[in-house]
Short mmCIF file of N, CA and C in Angstrom, two decimals:
data_model
loop_
_atom_site.label_atom_id
_atom_site.label_comp_id
_atom_site.label_asym_id
_atom_site.label_seq_id
_atom_site.Cartn_x
_atom_site.Cartn_y
_atom_site.Cartn_z
N MET V 1 4.16 93.20 25.63
CA MET V 1 5.32 92.97 26.52
C MET V 1 5.05 91.70 27.30
N THR V 2 6.03 90.83 27.42
CA THR V 2 5.96 89.56 28.09
C THR V 2 6.36 89.82 29.59
N THR V 3 5.55 89.30 30.48
CA THR V 3 5.83 89.40 31.89
C THR V 3 6.70 88.19 32.29
N GLY V 4 7.80 88.49 32.97
CA GLY V 4 8.73 87.43 33.33
C GLY V 4 8.53 86.97 34.77
N VAL V 5 7.78 87.72 35.56
CA VAL V 5 7.55 87.31 37.01
C VAL V 5 6.05 87.39 37.24
N VAL V 6 5.51 86.21 37.61
CA VAL V 6 4.07 86.13 37.98
C VAL V 6 3.94 85.36 39.28
N TRP V 7 2.89 85.63 40.05
CA TRP V 7 2.71 84.86 41.27
C TRP V 7 1.26 84.62 41.54
N ASP V 8 1.04 83.65 42.46
CA ASP V 8 -0.26 83.29 42.91
C ASP V 8 -0.17 82.76 44.32
N GLY V 9 -1.20 82.96 45.09
CA GLY V 9 -1.25 82.52 46.47
C GLY V 9 -1.23 83.75 47.37
N ALA V 10 -1.73 83.58 48.59
CA ALA V 10 -1.85 84.74 49.50
C ALA V 10 -0.48 85.28 49.89
N ALA V 11 -0.40 86.59 50.00
CA ALA V 11 0.86 87.28 50.27
C ALA V 11 1.46 86.92 51.64
N ASP V 12 0.62 86.51 52.58
CA ASP V 12 1.11 86.20 53.93
C ASP V 12 1.56 84.71 54.07
N LEU V 13 1.45 83.97 53.03
CA LEU V 13 1.92 82.55 53.07
C LEU V 13 3.42 82.47 52.88
N PRO V 14 4.06 81.38 53.27
CA PRO V 14 5.46 81.20 52.91
C PRO V 14 5.59 81.28 51.37
N THR V 15 6.78 81.70 50.94
CA THR V 15 6.97 81.92 49.51
C THR V 15 7.98 80.93 48.91
N VAL V 16 7.63 80.44 47.74
CA VAL V 16 8.56 79.68 46.95
C VAL V 16 8.81 80.43 45.66
N LEU V 17 10.02 80.81 45.42
CA LEU V 17 10.44 81.58 44.24
C LEU V 17 11.13 80.66 43.24
N VAL V 18 10.47 80.40 42.14
CA VAL V 18 10.94 79.44 41.17
C VAL V 18 11.58 80.16 39.99
N PHE V 19 12.83 79.81 39.71
CA PHE V 19 13.53 80.40 38.57
C PHE V 19 13.50 79.40 37.41
N ASP V 20 12.64 79.73 36.43
CA ASP V 20 12.42 78.88 35.23
C ASP V 20 13.38 79.29 34.16
N PRO V 21 14.24 78.37 33.69
CA PRO V 21 15.21 78.74 32.64
C PRO V 21 14.65 78.69 31.24
N ALA V 22 13.46 78.22 31.08
CA ALA V 22 12.89 78.05 29.76
C ALA V 22 12.63 79.43 29.08
N PRO V 23 12.84 79.48 27.79
CA PRO V 23 12.50 80.77 27.09
C PRO V 23 11.01 81.00 27.16
N PRO V 24 10.59 82.22 27.08
CA PRO V 24 9.15 82.55 27.25
C PRO V 24 8.35 81.90 26.10
N SER V 25 7.22 81.35 26.49
CA SER V 25 6.27 80.85 25.51
C SER V 25 4.93 80.77 26.20
N GLY V 26 3.89 81.01 25.45
CA GLY V 26 2.53 80.95 26.03
C GLY V 26 2.30 82.09 26.99
N PRO V 27 1.13 82.01 27.64
CA PRO V 27 0.78 83.13 28.54
C PRO V 27 1.67 83.18 29.80
N ALA V 28 1.78 84.34 30.37
CA ALA V 28 2.55 84.54 31.57
C ALA V 28 1.72 84.19 32.75
N GLU V 29 1.70 82.91 33.14
CA GLU V 29 0.94 82.43 34.26
C GLU V 29 1.63 81.28 34.93
N LEU V 30 1.25 80.96 36.13
CA LEU V 30 1.80 79.83 36.89
C LEU V 30 1.51 78.55 36.08
N PRO V 31 2.47 77.65 35.94
CA PRO V 31 2.23 76.36 35.27
C PRO V 31 1.14 75.54 36.06
N PRO V 32 0.28 74.83 35.36
CA PRO V 32 -0.75 74.07 36.02
C PRO V 32 -0.24 73.14 37.15
N ALA V 33 0.89 72.49 36.97
CA ALA V 33 1.40 71.55 37.93
C ALA V 33 1.76 72.21 39.27
N TRP V 34 1.92 73.51 39.26
CA TRP V 34 2.36 74.23 40.48
C TRP V 34 1.18 74.92 41.19
N ARG V 35 -0.02 74.94 40.55
CA ARG V 35 -1.15 75.72 41.12
C ARG V 35 -1.69 75.12 42.43
N ALA V 36 -1.58 73.82 42.59
CA ALA V 36 -2.08 73.18 43.83
C ALA V 36 -1.26 73.65 45.04
N LEU V 37 -0.06 74.09 44.83
CA LEU V 37 0.77 74.55 45.93
C LEU V 37 0.33 75.90 46.49
N THR V 38 -0.45 76.63 45.73
CA THR V 38 -0.84 78.00 46.13
C THR V 38 -1.82 78.04 47.29
N ASP V 39 -2.36 76.87 47.70
CA ASP V 39 -3.21 76.91 48.89
C ASP V 39 -2.35 76.93 50.18
N ARG V 40 -1.02 76.65 50.01
CA ARG V 40 -0.13 76.60 51.18
C ARG V 40 1.04 77.56 51.08
N ARG V 41 1.27 78.07 49.87
CA ARG V 41 2.41 78.92 49.63
C ARG V 41 2.07 79.97 48.56
N GLN V 42 2.77 81.06 48.67
CA GLN V 42 2.74 82.01 47.57
C GLN V 42 3.79 81.54 46.60
N VAL V 43 3.41 81.27 45.41
CA VAL V 43 4.32 80.73 44.39
C VAL V 43 4.64 81.91 43.41
N VAL V 44 5.95 82.24 43.38
CA VAL V 44 6.41 83.31 42.47
C VAL V 44 7.21 82.64 41.39
N TRP V 45 6.87 82.89 40.15
CA TRP V 45 7.49 82.22 39.01
C TRP V 45 8.26 83.25 38.18
N CYS V 46 9.61 83.05 38.16
CA CYS V 46 10.41 83.98 37.39
C CYS V 46 10.99 83.26 36.15
N ARG V 47 10.49 83.67 34.98
CA ARG V 47 10.99 83.17 33.77
C ARG V 47 12.19 84.07 33.38
N PHE V 48 13.36 83.66 33.95
CA PHE V 48 14.52 84.61 33.91
C PHE V 48 15.07 84.86 32.50
N ALA V 49 14.66 84.10 31.49
CA ALA V 49 15.08 84.40 30.11
C ALA V 49 14.34 85.60 29.55
N VAL V 50 13.24 86.03 30.22
CA VAL V 50 12.50 87.19 29.77
C VAL V 50 13.28 88.46 30.20
N ASP V 51 13.36 89.42 29.29
CA ASP V 51 14.04 90.66 29.60
C ASP V 51 13.53 91.30 30.89
N ARG V 52 14.46 91.62 31.81
CA ARG V 52 14.19 92.30 33.07
C ARG V 52 13.60 91.41 34.13
N ALA V 53 13.29 90.16 33.88
CA ALA V 53 12.66 89.32 34.86
C ALA V 53 13.60 89.05 36.04
N LEU V 54 14.84 88.81 35.78
CA LEU V 54 15.79 88.53 36.86
C LEU V 54 16.03 89.82 37.69
N ALA V 55 16.05 90.95 37.05
CA ALA V 55 16.20 92.22 37.76
C ALA V 55 14.98 92.44 38.65
N GLU V 56 13.81 92.07 38.20
CA GLU V 56 12.58 92.22 39.01
C GLU V 56 12.65 91.28 40.24
N ALA V 57 13.09 90.05 40.05
CA ALA V 57 13.26 89.09 41.15
C ALA V 57 14.28 89.65 42.15
N ASP V 58 15.36 90.18 41.64
CA ASP V 58 16.39 90.78 42.46
C ASP V 58 15.81 91.92 43.30
N ARG V 59 15.03 92.77 42.68
CA ARG V 59 14.40 93.91 43.40
C ARG V 59 13.43 93.43 44.45
N LEU V 60 12.63 92.42 44.09
CA LEU V 60 11.62 91.89 45.05
C LEU V 60 12.28 91.25 46.26
N LEU V 61 13.43 90.51 46.06
CA LEU V 61 14.14 89.86 47.15
C LEU V 61 14.79 90.91 48.08
N GLY V 62 15.08 92.10 47.52
CA GLY V 62 15.59 93.19 48.34
C GLY V 62 14.56 93.95 49.11
N ASP V 63 13.28 93.72 48.84
CA ASP V 63 12.21 94.42 49.51
C ASP V 63 11.68 93.48 50.66
N PRO V 64 11.91 93.87 51.95
CA PRO V 64 11.56 92.98 53.05
C PRO V 64 10.07 92.70 53.17
N ASP V 65 9.21 93.49 52.52
CA ASP V 65 7.78 93.24 52.61
C ASP V 65 7.20 92.61 51.36
N ALA V 66 7.99 92.26 50.37
CA ALA V 66 7.47 91.73 49.12
C ALA V 66 6.95 90.28 49.25
N PHE V 67 7.53 89.49 50.10
CA PHE V 67 7.17 88.07 50.14
C PHE V 67 6.87 87.65 51.59
N GLY V 68 5.99 86.65 51.74
CA GLY V 68 5.80 85.97 53.01
C GLY V 68 7.01 85.17 53.34
N ARG V 69 7.13 84.79 54.65
CA ARG V 69 8.28 84.04 55.12
C ARG V 69 7.91 82.67 55.51
N PRO V 70 8.75 81.69 55.43
CA PRO V 70 10.11 81.73 54.89
C PRO V 70 10.09 81.85 53.37
N ILE V 71 11.20 82.19 52.78
CA ILE V 71 11.32 82.25 51.36
C ILE V 71 12.29 81.11 50.95
N ASP V 72 11.79 80.28 50.03
CA ASP V 72 12.66 79.20 49.47
C ASP V 72 12.71 79.44 47.97
N ALA V 73 13.93 79.29 47.43
CA ALA V 73 14.11 79.45 46.00
C ALA V 73 14.29 78.08 45.35
N VAL V 74 13.92 77.94 44.09
CA VAL V 74 14.03 76.73 43.31
C VAL V 74 14.77 77.06 42.08
N VAL V 75 15.87 76.33 41.77
CA VAL V 75 16.65 76.51 40.55
C VAL V 75 16.83 75.20 39.86
N HIS V 76 16.98 75.23 38.58
CA HIS V 76 17.26 74.02 37.81
C HIS V 76 18.67 74.19 37.21
N GLY V 77 19.56 73.32 37.59
CA GLY V 77 20.91 73.45 37.12
C GLY V 77 21.69 74.50 37.98
N ASP V 78 22.61 75.13 37.35
CA ASP V 78 23.41 76.15 38.11
C ASP V 78 23.53 77.43 37.35
N PRO V 79 22.43 78.09 37.09
CA PRO V 79 22.51 79.39 36.36
C PRO V 79 23.23 80.40 37.21
N SER V 80 24.40 80.79 36.79
CA SER V 80 25.27 81.66 37.60
C SER V 80 24.64 83.03 37.90
N ASP V 81 23.86 83.59 36.95
CA ASP V 81 23.24 84.88 37.23
C ASP V 81 22.17 84.72 38.28
N VAL V 82 21.44 83.64 38.31
CA VAL V 82 20.43 83.42 39.34
C VAL V 82 21.13 83.19 40.70
N LEU V 83 22.17 82.39 40.71
CA LEU V 83 22.90 82.15 41.97
C LEU V 83 23.49 83.46 42.55
N ASP V 84 23.93 84.36 41.61
CA ASP V 84 24.46 85.63 42.09
C ASP V 84 23.37 86.42 42.82
N VAL V 85 22.11 86.44 42.26
CA VAL V 85 21.02 87.12 42.89
C VAL V 85 20.76 86.48 44.24
N LEU V 86 20.72 85.18 44.33
CA LEU V 86 20.42 84.51 45.58
C LEU V 86 21.52 84.77 46.63
N ARG V 87 22.75 84.82 46.20
CA ARG V 87 23.86 85.13 47.12
C ARG V 87 23.72 86.55 47.67
N ARG V 88 23.28 87.50 46.82
CA ARG V 88 23.14 88.88 47.26
C ARG V 88 22.03 89.01 48.28
N HIS V 89 21.06 88.13 48.20
CA HIS V 89 19.87 88.22 49.09
C HIS V 89 19.73 86.98 49.96
N ALA V 90 20.83 86.49 50.43
CA ALA V 90 20.84 85.22 51.21
C ALA V 90 20.08 85.45 52.57
N GLY V 91 20.12 86.64 53.10
CA GLY V 91 19.48 86.90 54.40
C GLY V 91 18.06 86.41 54.56
N PRO V 92 17.16 86.77 53.63
CA PRO V 92 15.77 86.33 53.82
C PRO V 92 15.48 84.91 53.31
N LEU V 93 16.46 84.28 52.68
CA LEU V 93 16.25 82.92 52.19
C LEU V 93 16.43 81.81 53.27
N ARG V 94 15.50 80.87 53.30
CA ARG V 94 15.65 79.71 54.16
C ARG V 94 16.43 78.64 53.44
N ALA V 95 16.11 78.36 52.14
CA ALA V 95 16.72 77.29 51.41
C ALA V 95 16.66 77.53 49.93
N VAL V 96 17.62 76.87 49.27
CA VAL V 96 17.60 76.79 47.78
C VAL V 96 17.41 75.35 47.43
N VAL V 97 16.39 75.03 46.68
CA VAL V 97 16.10 73.72 46.21
C VAL V 97 16.62 73.58 44.79
N VAL V 98 17.58 72.70 44.57
CA VAL V 98 18.21 72.53 43.28
C VAL V 98 17.60 71.28 42.65
N VAL V 99 17.05 71.40 41.44
CA VAL V 99 16.35 70.35 40.74
C VAL V 99 17.33 69.67 39.74
N ASP V 100 17.37 68.33 39.83
CA ASP V 100 18.11 67.49 38.91
C ASP V 100 19.58 67.91 38.83
N ALA V 101 20.24 67.94 40.01
CA ALA V 101 21.63 68.31 40.08
C ALA V 101 22.53 67.24 39.43
N GLU V 102 23.64 67.69 38.86
CA GLU V 102 24.60 66.79 38.35
C GLU V 102 25.29 66.06 39.50
N PRO V 103 25.71 64.82 39.39
CA PRO V 103 26.43 64.18 40.47
C PRO V 103 27.64 64.91 40.89
N GLY V 104 27.80 65.11 42.18
CA GLY V 104 28.98 65.81 42.75
C GLY V 104 28.90 67.32 42.69
N ALA V 105 27.82 67.87 42.09
CA ALA V 105 27.72 69.33 41.95
C ALA V 105 27.48 69.93 43.38
N VAL V 106 28.05 71.04 43.60
CA VAL V 106 27.83 71.77 44.88
C VAL V 106 27.43 73.15 44.59
N TRP V 107 26.37 73.55 45.25
CA TRP V 107 25.89 74.98 45.12
C TRP V 107 26.07 75.54 46.49
N GLU V 108 26.58 76.74 46.56
CA GLU V 108 26.79 77.37 47.85
C GLU V 108 26.18 78.76 47.88
N VAL V 109 25.30 78.95 48.82
CA VAL V 109 24.74 80.23 49.13
C VAL V 109 24.94 80.36 50.61
N PRO V 110 25.92 81.20 51.07
CA PRO V 110 26.27 81.25 52.45
C PRO V 110 25.11 81.49 53.36
N GLY V 111 25.01 80.66 54.41
CA GLY V 111 23.96 80.79 55.42
C GLY V 111 22.61 80.26 55.00
N VAL V 112 22.54 79.60 53.81
CA VAL V 112 21.27 79.11 53.33
C VAL V 112 21.39 77.62 53.08
N ARG V 113 20.36 76.85 53.51
CA ARG V 113 20.35 75.44 53.25
C ARG V 113 20.18 75.15 51.76
N VAL V 114 20.93 74.19 51.26
CA VAL V 114 20.78 73.79 49.84
C VAL V 114 20.29 72.37 49.85
N VAL V 115 19.17 72.12 49.16
CA VAL V 115 18.54 70.80 49.10
C VAL V 115 18.49 70.41 47.64
N THR V 116 18.91 69.19 47.30
CA THR V 116 18.80 68.77 45.94
C THR V 116 17.70 67.73 45.80
N VAL V 117 16.94 67.78 44.71
CA VAL V 117 15.87 66.83 44.43
C VAL V 117 16.07 66.28 43.03
N GLY V 118 15.57 65.11 42.83
CA GLY V 118 15.66 64.45 41.52
C GLY V 118 17.12 63.97 41.32
N ARG V 119 17.42 63.73 40.07
CA ARG V 119 18.77 63.34 39.70
C ARG V 119 19.03 63.88 38.31
N SER V 120 20.27 63.83 37.89
CA SER V 120 20.61 64.35 36.57
C SER V 120 19.84 63.61 35.48
N HIS V 121 19.26 64.34 34.57
CA HIS V 121 18.47 63.77 33.48
C HIS V 121 18.97 64.30 32.17
N THR V 122 18.95 63.45 31.15
CA THR V 122 19.26 63.90 29.82
C THR V 122 18.15 63.41 28.94
N PRO V 123 17.37 64.29 28.34
CA PRO V 123 17.39 65.73 28.50
C PRO V 123 16.87 66.12 29.87
N PRO V 124 17.13 67.29 30.35
CA PRO V 124 16.66 67.74 31.66
C PRO V 124 15.11 67.77 31.67
N ARG V 125 14.57 67.50 32.85
CA ARG V 125 13.11 67.59 33.00
C ARG V 125 12.68 69.05 33.03
N ALA V 126 11.54 69.34 32.49
CA ALA V 126 11.01 70.69 32.53
C ALA V 126 10.61 71.02 33.99
N ILE V 127 10.97 72.20 34.44
CA ILE V 127 10.68 72.59 35.80
C ILE V 127 9.17 72.77 35.97
N THR V 128 8.43 72.93 34.89
CA THR V 128 6.99 73.13 34.92
C THR V 128 6.21 71.87 35.15
N GLY V 129 6.82 70.71 35.05
CA GLY V 129 6.16 69.44 35.06
C GLY V 129 5.68 68.96 36.45
N ASP V 130 4.76 67.94 36.40
CA ASP V 130 4.19 67.38 37.63
C ASP V 130 5.27 66.74 38.50
N ALA V 131 6.19 65.97 37.90
CA ALA V 131 7.16 65.24 38.69
C ALA V 131 8.13 66.24 39.45
N VAL V 132 8.53 67.27 38.76
CA VAL V 132 9.40 68.28 39.41
C VAL V 132 8.63 68.99 40.51
N SER V 133 7.41 69.37 40.22
CA SER V 133 6.55 70.04 41.22
C SER V 133 6.42 69.15 42.48
N ALA V 134 6.15 67.84 42.27
CA ALA V 134 6.04 66.91 43.39
C ALA V 134 7.34 66.77 44.14
N ASP V 135 8.49 66.70 43.50
CA ASP V 135 9.79 66.61 44.14
C ASP V 135 10.03 67.85 45.01
N VAL V 136 9.76 69.00 44.45
CA VAL V 136 10.03 70.29 45.17
C VAL V 136 9.01 70.37 46.36
N THR V 137 7.77 70.05 46.15
CA THR V 137 6.81 70.06 47.24
C THR V 137 7.25 69.20 48.37
N GLY V 138 7.71 68.00 48.06
CA GLY V 138 8.24 67.09 49.08
C GLY V 138 9.38 67.72 49.86
N ALA V 139 10.25 68.37 49.17
CA ALA V 139 11.47 68.99 49.81
C ALA V 139 10.99 70.16 50.68
N LEU V 140 10.04 70.93 50.25
CA LEU V 140 9.52 72.03 51.05
C LEU V 140 8.81 71.56 52.29
N ASP V 141 8.06 70.41 52.17
CA ASP V 141 7.39 69.87 53.32
C ASP V 141 8.45 69.34 54.32
N ALA V 142 9.51 68.75 53.84
CA ALA V 142 10.58 68.25 54.74
C ALA V 142 11.27 69.43 55.47
N LEU V 143 11.48 70.54 54.72
CA LEU V 143 12.05 71.72 55.36
C LEU V 143 11.12 72.26 56.45
N ASP V 144 9.85 72.30 56.16
CA ASP V 144 8.85 72.75 57.17
C ASP V 144 8.87 71.87 58.40
N ALA V 145 8.92 70.54 58.17
CA ALA V 145 8.92 69.62 59.30
C ALA V 145 10.20 69.80 60.11
N ASP V 146 11.36 70.00 59.43
CA ASP V 146 12.58 70.21 60.18
C ASP V 146 12.50 71.50 61.01
N ASP V 147 11.94 72.54 60.45
CA ASP V 147 11.81 73.79 61.18
C ASP V 147 10.85 73.60 62.36
N LEU V 148 9.81 72.89 62.18
CA LEU V 148 8.87 72.63 63.24
C LEU V 148 9.50 71.81 64.37
N GLY V 149 10.28 70.82 63.94
CA GLY V 149 11.03 70.00 64.93
C GLY V 149 11.97 70.82 65.73
N GLU V 150 12.69 71.74 65.05
CA GLU V 150 13.67 72.60 65.76
C GLU V 150 12.94 73.56 66.69
N ALA V 151 11.81 74.06 66.31
CA ALA V 151 11.03 74.95 67.12
C ALA V 151 10.40 74.26 68.33
N VAL V 152 9.94 73.04 68.16
CA VAL V 152 9.27 72.31 69.24
C VAL V 152 10.31 71.59 70.13
N GLY V 153 11.41 71.12 69.55
CA GLY V 153 12.36 70.31 70.27
C GLY V 153 12.81 70.94 71.60
N PRO V 154 13.31 72.14 71.63
CA PRO V 154 13.78 72.74 72.86
C PRO V 154 12.65 72.91 73.91
N GLU V 155 11.40 73.21 73.45
CA GLU V 155 10.32 73.35 74.37
C GLU V 155 10.04 72.03 75.04
N ARG V 156 10.06 70.94 74.27
CA ARG V 156 9.81 69.62 74.83
C ARG V 156 10.90 69.28 75.86
N GLN V 157 12.14 69.60 75.50
CA GLN V 157 13.21 69.32 76.43
C GLN V 157 13.04 70.15 77.70
N GLN V 158 12.67 71.37 77.57
CA GLN V 158 12.46 72.23 78.74
C GLN V 158 11.31 71.71 79.60
N GLU V 159 10.21 71.24 78.94
CA GLU V 159 9.06 70.71 79.71
C GLU V 159 9.52 69.52 80.48
N ARG V 160 10.32 68.59 79.89
CA ARG V 160 10.80 67.44 80.57
C ARG V 160 11.65 67.83 81.77
N THR V 161 12.48 68.81 81.59
CA THR V 161 13.36 69.30 82.67
C THR V 161 12.53 69.84 83.83
N ASP V 162 11.46 70.60 83.43
CA ASP V 162 10.59 71.21 84.48
C ASP V 162 9.88 70.16 85.30
N THR V 163 9.41 69.08 84.65
CA THR V 163 8.64 68.07 85.36
C THR V 163 9.57 67.11 86.14
N ASP V 164 10.88 67.05 85.80
CA ASP V 164 11.78 66.19 86.50
C ASP V 164 12.19 66.76 87.86
N GLU V 165 11.99 68.06 88.03
CA GLU V 165 12.45 68.68 89.29
C GLU V 165 11.55 68.42 90.44
#
């Protein structure tokens, strides 16, 4: 039996849930290009072309204790069945990172930030590759920095207000 969902990285780390559209091939493991990210994130890889993999990701997203926070999802293109799962579980999601979006394409997951990386490619880049991993890692780092800025910003303003009195 082929496993469609695999993960690596400590359970208490922020989670990146990658939806890989490629048909199953080779062993069910995290692609080498994504392994370096596991020191900072729990990487969950869903090969959604594998039977029941998308249902498993759906179930895991519905379990409040399954993943560390924040949870960011990564999609390639606009797989409607994956977007349906993400829309059902928008609550725990911080962002959806869309890889190699078509010009003018809009993805909407209510209440969730949508970030696009790369550009439209023909043929599309493999989500397992080094360049896509680097693009997504950069987007996740920017999201973390934004969140840190939002968390620190009001405190800094409050500190300035307190010292001005």
